[in-house]
Short mmCIF file of C-alpha atoms in Angstrom, two decimals:
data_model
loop_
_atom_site.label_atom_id
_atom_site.label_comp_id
_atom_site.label_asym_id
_atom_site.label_seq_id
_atom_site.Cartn_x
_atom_site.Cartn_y
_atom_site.Cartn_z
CA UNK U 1 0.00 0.00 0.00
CA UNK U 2 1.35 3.35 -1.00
CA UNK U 3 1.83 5.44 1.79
CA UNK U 4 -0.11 9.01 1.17
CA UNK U 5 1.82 12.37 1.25
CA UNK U 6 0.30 15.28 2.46
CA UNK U 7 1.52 18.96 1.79
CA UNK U 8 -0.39 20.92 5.09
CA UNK U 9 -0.44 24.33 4.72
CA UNK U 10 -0.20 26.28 7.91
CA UNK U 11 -0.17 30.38 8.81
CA UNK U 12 2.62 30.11 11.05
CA UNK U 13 5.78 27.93 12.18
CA UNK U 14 4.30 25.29 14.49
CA UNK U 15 6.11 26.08 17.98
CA UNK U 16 4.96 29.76 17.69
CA UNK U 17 2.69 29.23 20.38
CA UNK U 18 2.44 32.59 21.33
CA UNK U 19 0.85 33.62 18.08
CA UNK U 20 -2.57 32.24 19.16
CA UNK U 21 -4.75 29.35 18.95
CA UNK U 22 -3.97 28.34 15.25
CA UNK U 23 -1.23 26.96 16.00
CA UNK U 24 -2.66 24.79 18.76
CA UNK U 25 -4.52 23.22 15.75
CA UNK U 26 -1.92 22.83 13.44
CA UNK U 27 0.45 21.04 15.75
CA UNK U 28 -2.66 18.63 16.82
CA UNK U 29 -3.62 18.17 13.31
CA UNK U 30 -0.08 17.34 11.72
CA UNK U 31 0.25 14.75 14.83
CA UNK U 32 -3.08 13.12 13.81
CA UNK U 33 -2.13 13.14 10.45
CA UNK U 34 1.39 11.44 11.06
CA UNK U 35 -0.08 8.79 13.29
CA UNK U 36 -2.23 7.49 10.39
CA UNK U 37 0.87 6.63 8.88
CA UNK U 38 0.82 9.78 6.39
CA UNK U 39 4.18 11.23 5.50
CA UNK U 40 3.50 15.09 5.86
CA UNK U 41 5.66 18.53 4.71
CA UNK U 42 4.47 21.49 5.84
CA UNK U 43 4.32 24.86 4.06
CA UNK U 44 4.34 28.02 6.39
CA UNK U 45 2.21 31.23 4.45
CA UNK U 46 4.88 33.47 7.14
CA UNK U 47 7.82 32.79 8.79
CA UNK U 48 11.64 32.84 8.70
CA UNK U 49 12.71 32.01 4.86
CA UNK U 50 14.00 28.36 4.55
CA UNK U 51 13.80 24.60 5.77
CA UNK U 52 14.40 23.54 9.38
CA UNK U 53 12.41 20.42 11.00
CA UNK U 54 9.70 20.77 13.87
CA UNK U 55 7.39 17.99 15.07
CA UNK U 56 9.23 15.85 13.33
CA UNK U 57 8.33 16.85 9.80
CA UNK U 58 9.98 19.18 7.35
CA UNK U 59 8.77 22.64 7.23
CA UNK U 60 9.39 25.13 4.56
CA UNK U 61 8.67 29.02 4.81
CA UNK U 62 9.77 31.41 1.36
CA UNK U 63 10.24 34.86 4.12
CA UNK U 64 8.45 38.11 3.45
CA UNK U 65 5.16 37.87 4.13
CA UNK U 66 4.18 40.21 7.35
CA UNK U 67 1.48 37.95 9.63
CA UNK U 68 0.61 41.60 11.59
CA UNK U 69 0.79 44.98 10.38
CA UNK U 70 -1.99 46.80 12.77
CA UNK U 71 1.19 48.18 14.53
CA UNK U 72 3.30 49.69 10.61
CA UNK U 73 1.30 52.33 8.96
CA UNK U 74 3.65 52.08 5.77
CA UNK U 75 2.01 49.08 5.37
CA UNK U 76 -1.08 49.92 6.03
CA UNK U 77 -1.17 52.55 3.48
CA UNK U 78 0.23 50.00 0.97
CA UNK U 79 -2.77 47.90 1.53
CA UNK U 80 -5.67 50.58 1.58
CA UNK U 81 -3.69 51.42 -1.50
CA UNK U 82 -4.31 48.34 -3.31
CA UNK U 83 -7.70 47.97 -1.72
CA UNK U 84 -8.49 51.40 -3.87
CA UNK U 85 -7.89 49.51 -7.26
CA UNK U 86 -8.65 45.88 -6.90
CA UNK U 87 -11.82 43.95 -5.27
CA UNK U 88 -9.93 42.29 -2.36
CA UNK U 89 -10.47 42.62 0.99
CA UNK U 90 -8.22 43.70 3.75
CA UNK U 91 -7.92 40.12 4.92
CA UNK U 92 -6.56 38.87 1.35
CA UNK U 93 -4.43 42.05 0.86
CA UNK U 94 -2.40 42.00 4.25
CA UNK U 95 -0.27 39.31 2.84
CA UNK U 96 -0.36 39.94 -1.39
CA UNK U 97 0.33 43.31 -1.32
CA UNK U 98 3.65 42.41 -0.49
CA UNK U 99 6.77 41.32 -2.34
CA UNK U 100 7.28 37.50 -0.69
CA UNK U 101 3.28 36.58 -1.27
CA UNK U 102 4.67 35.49 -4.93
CA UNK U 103 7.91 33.95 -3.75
CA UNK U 104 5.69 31.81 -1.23
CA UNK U 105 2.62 30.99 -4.04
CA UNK U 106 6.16 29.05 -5.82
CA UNK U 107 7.15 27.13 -2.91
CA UNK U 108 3.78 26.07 -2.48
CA UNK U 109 3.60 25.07 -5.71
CA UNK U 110 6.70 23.64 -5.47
CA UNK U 111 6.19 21.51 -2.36
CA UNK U 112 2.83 20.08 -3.59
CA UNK U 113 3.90 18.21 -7.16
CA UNK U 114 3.05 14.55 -5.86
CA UNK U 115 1.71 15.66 -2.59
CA UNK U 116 -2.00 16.21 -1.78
CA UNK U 117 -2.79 19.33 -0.03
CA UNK U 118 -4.69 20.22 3.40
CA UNK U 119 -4.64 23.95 3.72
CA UNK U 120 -5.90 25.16 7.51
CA UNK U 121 -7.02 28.62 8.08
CA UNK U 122 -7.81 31.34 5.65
CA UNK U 123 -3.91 32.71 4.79
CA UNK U 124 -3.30 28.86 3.44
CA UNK U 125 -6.22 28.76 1.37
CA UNK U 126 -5.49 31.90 0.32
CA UNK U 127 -2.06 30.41 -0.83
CA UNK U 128 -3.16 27.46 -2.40
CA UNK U 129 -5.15 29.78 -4.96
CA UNK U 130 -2.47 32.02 -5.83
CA UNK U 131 0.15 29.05 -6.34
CA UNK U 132 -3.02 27.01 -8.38
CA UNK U 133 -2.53 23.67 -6.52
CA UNK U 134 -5.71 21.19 -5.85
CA UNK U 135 -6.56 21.03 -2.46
CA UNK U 136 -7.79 18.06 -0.59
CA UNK U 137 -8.92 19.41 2.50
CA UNK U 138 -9.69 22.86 3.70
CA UNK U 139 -10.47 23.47 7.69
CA UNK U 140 -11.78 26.71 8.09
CA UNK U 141 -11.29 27.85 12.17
CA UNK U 142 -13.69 30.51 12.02
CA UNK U 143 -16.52 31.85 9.15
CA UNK U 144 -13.77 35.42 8.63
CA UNK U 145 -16.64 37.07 7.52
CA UNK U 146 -18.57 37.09 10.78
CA UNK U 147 -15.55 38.23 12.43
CA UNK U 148 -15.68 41.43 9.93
CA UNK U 149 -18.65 42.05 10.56
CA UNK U 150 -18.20 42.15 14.47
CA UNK U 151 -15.00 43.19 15.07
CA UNK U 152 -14.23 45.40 11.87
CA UNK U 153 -12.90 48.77 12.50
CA UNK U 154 -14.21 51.80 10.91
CA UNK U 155 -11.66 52.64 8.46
CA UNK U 156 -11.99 48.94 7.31
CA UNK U 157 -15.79 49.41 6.72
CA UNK U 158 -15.01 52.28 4.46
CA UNK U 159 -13.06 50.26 2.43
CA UNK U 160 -15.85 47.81 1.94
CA UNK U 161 -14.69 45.05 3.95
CA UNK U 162 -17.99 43.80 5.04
CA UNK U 163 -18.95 43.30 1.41
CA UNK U 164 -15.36 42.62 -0.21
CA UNK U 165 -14.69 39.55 2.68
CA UNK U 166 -18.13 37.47 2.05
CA UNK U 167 -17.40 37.72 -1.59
CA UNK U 168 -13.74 36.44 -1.62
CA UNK U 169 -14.49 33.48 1.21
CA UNK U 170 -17.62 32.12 -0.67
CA UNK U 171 -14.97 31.74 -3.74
CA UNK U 172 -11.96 30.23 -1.71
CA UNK U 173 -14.33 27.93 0.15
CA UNK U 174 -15.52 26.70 -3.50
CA UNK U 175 -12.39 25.38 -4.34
CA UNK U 176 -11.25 22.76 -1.99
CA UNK U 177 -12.61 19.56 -2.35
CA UNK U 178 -13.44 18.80 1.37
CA UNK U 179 -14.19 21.59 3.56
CA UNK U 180 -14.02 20.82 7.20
CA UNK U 181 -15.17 23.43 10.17
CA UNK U 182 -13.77 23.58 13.66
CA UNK U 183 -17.25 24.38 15.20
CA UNK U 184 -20.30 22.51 14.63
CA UNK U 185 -22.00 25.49 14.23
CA UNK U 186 -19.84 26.71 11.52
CA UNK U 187 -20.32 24.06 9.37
CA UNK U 188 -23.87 24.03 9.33
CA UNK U 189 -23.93 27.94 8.46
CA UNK U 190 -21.17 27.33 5.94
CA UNK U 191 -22.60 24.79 4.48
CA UNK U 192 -25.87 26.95 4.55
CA UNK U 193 -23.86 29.84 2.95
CA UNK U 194 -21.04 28.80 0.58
CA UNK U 195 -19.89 24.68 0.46
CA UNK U 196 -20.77 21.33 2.04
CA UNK U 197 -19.16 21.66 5.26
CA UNK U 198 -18.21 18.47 7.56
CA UNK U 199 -17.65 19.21 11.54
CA UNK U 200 -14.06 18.18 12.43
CA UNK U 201 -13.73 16.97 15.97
CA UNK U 202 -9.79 17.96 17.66
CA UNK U 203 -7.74 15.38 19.25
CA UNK U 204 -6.94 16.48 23.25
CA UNK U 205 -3.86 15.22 25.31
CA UNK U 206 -4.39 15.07 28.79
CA UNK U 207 -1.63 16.65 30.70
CA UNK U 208 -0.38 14.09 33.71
CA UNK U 209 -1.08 14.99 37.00
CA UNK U 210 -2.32 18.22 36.74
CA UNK U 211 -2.43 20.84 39.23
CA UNK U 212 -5.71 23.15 40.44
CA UNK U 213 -5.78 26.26 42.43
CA UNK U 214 -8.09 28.33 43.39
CA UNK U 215 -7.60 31.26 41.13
CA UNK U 216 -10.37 32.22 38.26
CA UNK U 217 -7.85 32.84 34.69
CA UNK U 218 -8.27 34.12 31.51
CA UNK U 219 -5.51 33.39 28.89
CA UNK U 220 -5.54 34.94 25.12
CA UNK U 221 -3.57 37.32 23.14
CA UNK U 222 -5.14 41.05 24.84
CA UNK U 223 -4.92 42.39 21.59
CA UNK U 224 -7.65 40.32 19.44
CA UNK U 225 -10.65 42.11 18.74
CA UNK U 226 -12.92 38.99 20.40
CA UNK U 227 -10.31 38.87 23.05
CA UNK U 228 -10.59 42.42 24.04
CA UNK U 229 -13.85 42.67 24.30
CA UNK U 230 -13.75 39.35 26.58
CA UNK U 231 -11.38 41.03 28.74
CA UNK U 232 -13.62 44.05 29.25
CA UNK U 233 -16.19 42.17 30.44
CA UNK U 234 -14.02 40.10 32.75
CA UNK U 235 -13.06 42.76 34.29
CA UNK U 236 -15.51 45.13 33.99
CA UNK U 237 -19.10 43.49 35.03
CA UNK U 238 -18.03 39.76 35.87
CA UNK U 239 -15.83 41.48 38.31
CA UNK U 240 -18.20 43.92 39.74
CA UNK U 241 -20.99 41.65 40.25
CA UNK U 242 -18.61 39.02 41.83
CA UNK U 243 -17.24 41.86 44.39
CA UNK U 244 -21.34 42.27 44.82
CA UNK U 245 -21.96 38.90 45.60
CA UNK U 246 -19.00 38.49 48.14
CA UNK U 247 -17.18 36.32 46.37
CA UNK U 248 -13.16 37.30 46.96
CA UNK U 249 -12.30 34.78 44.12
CA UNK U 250 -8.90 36.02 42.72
CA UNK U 251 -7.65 36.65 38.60
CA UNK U 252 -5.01 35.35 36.38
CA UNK U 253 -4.65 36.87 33.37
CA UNK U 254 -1.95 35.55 31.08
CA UNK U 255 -1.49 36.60 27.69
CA UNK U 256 0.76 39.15 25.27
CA UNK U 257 -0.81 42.03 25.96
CA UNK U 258 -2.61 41.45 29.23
CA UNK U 259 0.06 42.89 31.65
CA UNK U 260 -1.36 46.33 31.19
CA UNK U 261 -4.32 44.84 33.74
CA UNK U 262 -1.64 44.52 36.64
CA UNK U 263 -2.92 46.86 39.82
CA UNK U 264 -6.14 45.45 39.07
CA UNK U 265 -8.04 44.47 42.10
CA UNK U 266 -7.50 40.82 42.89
CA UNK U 267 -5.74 40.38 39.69
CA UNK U 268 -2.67 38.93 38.61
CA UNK U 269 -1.49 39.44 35.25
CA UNK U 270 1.47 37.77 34.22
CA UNK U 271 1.52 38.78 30.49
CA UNK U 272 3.15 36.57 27.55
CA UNK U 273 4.39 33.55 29.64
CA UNK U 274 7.11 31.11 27.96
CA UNK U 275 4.70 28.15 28.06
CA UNK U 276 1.14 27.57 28.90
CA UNK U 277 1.67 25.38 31.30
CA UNK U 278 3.10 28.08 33.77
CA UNK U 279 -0.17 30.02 33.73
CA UNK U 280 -2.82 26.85 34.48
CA UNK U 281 -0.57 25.57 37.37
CA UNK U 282 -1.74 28.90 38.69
CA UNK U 283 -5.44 28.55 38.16
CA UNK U 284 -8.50 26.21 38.68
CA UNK U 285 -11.39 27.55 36.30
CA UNK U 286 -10.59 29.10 33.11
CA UNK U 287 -13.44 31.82 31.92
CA UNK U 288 -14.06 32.07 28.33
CA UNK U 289 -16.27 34.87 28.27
CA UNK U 290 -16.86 35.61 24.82
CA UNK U 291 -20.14 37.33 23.86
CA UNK U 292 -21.93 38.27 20.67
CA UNK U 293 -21.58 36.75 17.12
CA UNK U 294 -19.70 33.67 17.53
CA UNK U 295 -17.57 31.80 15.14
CA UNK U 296 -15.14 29.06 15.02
CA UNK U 297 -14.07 27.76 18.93
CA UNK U 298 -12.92 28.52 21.84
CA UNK U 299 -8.74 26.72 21.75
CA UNK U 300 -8.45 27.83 25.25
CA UNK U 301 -11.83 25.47 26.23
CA UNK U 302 -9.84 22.67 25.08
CA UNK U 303 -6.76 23.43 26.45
CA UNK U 304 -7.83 23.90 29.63
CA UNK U 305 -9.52 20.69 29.70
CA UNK U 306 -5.95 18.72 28.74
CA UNK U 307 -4.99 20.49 31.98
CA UNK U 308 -8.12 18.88 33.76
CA UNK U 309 -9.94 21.88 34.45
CA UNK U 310 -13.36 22.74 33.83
CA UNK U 311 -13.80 26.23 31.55
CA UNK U 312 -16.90 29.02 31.94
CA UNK U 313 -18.20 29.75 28.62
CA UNK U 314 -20.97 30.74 26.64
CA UNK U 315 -23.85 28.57 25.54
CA UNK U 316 -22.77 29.25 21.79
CA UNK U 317 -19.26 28.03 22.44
CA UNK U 318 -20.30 25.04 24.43
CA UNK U 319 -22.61 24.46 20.90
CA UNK U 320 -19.72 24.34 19.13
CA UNK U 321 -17.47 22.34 20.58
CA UNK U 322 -19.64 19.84 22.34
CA UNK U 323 -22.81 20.99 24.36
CA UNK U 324 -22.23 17.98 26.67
CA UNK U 325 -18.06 18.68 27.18
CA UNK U 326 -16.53 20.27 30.64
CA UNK U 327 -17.89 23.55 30.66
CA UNK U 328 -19.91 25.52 32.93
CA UNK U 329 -22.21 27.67 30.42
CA UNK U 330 -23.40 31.31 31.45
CA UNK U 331 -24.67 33.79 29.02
CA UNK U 332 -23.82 37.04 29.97
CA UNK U 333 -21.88 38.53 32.43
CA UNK U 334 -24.28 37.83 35.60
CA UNK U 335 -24.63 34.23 34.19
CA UNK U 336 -20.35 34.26 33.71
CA UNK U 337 -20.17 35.48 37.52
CA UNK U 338 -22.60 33.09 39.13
CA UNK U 339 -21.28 30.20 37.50
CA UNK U 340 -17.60 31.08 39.11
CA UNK U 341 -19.30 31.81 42.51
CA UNK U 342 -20.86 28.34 42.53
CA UNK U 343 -17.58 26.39 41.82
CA UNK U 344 -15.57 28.72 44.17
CA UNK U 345 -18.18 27.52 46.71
CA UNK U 346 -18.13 23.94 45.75
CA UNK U 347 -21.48 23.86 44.30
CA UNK U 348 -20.57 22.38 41.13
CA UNK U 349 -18.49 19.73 39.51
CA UNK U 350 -17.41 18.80 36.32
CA UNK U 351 -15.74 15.16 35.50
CA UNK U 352 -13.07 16.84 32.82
CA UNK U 353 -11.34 13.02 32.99
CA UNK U 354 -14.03 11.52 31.34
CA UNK U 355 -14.62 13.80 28.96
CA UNK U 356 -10.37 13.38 27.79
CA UNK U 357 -10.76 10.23 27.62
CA UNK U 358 -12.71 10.39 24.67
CA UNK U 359 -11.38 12.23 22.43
CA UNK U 360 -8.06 10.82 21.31
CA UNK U 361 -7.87 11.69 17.94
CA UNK U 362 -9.43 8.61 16.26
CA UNK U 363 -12.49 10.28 14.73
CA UNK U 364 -10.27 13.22 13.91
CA UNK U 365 -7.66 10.98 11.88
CA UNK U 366 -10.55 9.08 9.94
CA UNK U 367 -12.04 11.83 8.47
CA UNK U 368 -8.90 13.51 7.30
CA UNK U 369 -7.59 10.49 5.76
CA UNK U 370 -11.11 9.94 3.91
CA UNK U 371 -10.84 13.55 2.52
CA UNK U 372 -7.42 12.29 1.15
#
């Protein structure tokens, strides 16, 4: 039996862990994938130009192509720029208004004769068009357009990126052959709205012997529009009506970004910490309070449950993911700050163990190999 070869197409380097939750994916997915027996290659949209090996598979990145430029107006100018003459929308023309976007459409190409391609997250997909490859298998983390219309500043709704983004996904998400979703719920709007979209379940990895304290924490990168406005909430209301209640429950907050928060009453905020691991040894319920639209999931649900502890989140995440997984659901701040009140008190359990114990990755590994 020949043994298949995948080309997975990822936004980032693997180990940048500190990018965000994409990459918590990504490294699950290519482990999946390589314990089916599937010899993968991975193709980076940004990153250091090159070859070097991580998770024990090849990685290639062709340099040049910015992941961020909120913080370099140069760059921003260069994009509204091309946004002025050409259709795209902000989210296509952060990476091919720039000089590398070309070099990495040829490695792509490159790197997928004889190889059939998984792309995961918009910027791959994105890739996969420009270099004209087939592709096997999308999985799409989050609908982009709901985010846009959310999150989207104002100078970005000028531009027309409400209109420009739901016109440029629909086309992407016509090309791949199999398009999976993250969240449930995503796939039945996408499949609603654009393609036949199949939910794909994540693999989890229980972390041994884990540790729980008695601290409340909240771990994300500050400076993400849904993260932000989960932070303001945390802090604002939740907080408020917990200091109501009497409930002297402390905060971690952990996070690039977050250590602004520091002085905040009964908070801790430790900011970008090396590895995960050093900010849920410090906690024992992990609040996900994200309100509003909702799309894709919640990484940081998940996570917390390798660590064996139990996450507050909102009824639409909880949909998601798994309405009957290790969560504690609350809509709404006064929901968000009863819920921690009742497990500070001992009110409520949840059997995380169990839930683990489930899902190893078997389901997850099936239906990417099918797609191949």
């Amino acid at each position: 039996m020949t043994t298949s070869r995948v080309c997975f197409v990822t936004t980032y380097p693997l180990g940048r862990a500190e990018l965000g939750g994409s990459g918590w994916v990504d490294r699950r997915l290519v482990a999946v994938l390589r314990s089916t027996g599937v010899e993968v290659e991975v193709v980076c949209v940004t990153g250091p130009p090159g070859q070097w090996a991580e998770q024990e598979v090849v990685c290639h990145a062709a340099g040049d192509v910015p992941l961020e430029i909120r913080g370099d107006r140069a760059k921003l100018l260069r994009v509204a720029a091309g946004m002025a003459v050409t259709e795209q929308p902000y989210l296509s023309r952060k990476f091919t208004a720039f000089p590398g976007w070309r070099a990495a459409a040829r490695l792509l190409h490159e790197r997928a004769a004889g190889r059939k391609v998984i792309t995961s997250g918009w910027p791959g997909l994105l890739l996969a068009e420009a270099a004209g490859v087939p592709v096997a298998a999308h999985i799409a983390h989050n609908v982009e357009s709901t985010i846009a219309l959310e999150h989207a500043p104002r100078p970005l709704r000028l531009l027309g990126e409400t209109w420009r983004l739901p016109k440029a996904e629909r086309r992407l998400l016509s090309l791949p052959r199999t398009v999976f979703a993250l969240s449930r719920t995503d796939a039945e709007f996408l499949t609603r709205w654009a393609a036949p979209t199949v939910p794909l379940p994540l693999t989890v990895r229980p972390v041994p012997d884990p540790v729980a304290a008695q601290a409340v924490g909240f771990i994300g990168k500050a400076s993400w529009p849904p993260n932000e406005r989960a932070l303001e909430s945390l802090l604002g209301p939740v907080h408020e009506e917990l200091t109501r209640l009497g409930t002297d429950v402390k905060f971690v907050l952990a996070g690039s970004g977050t250590e602004v928060h520091q002085g905040h009453p009964r908070t801790t905020a430790l900011g970008r910490v090396a590895a995960e691991a050093e900010f849920y040894r410090q906690v024992g319920l992990v609040v996900v309070p994200r309100f509003g639209a909702s799309t894709g999931i919640s990484v940081k649900m998940l996570e917390a449950a390798e660590y064996g502890l139990p996450s507050v989140v909102p009824p639409q995440l909880a949909e998601a993911v798994d309405p009957a997984g290790p969560w504690l659901i609350a809509d709404g701040p006064e929901q968000t700050a009863a819920a921690i009140r009742r497990w500070h008190l001992g009110e409520t359990t949840v059997d995380v163990p169990g839930w683990t114990t489930a899902h190893d990755g078997t389901e997850t590994g099936q239906a990417l190999l099918a797609a191949l």
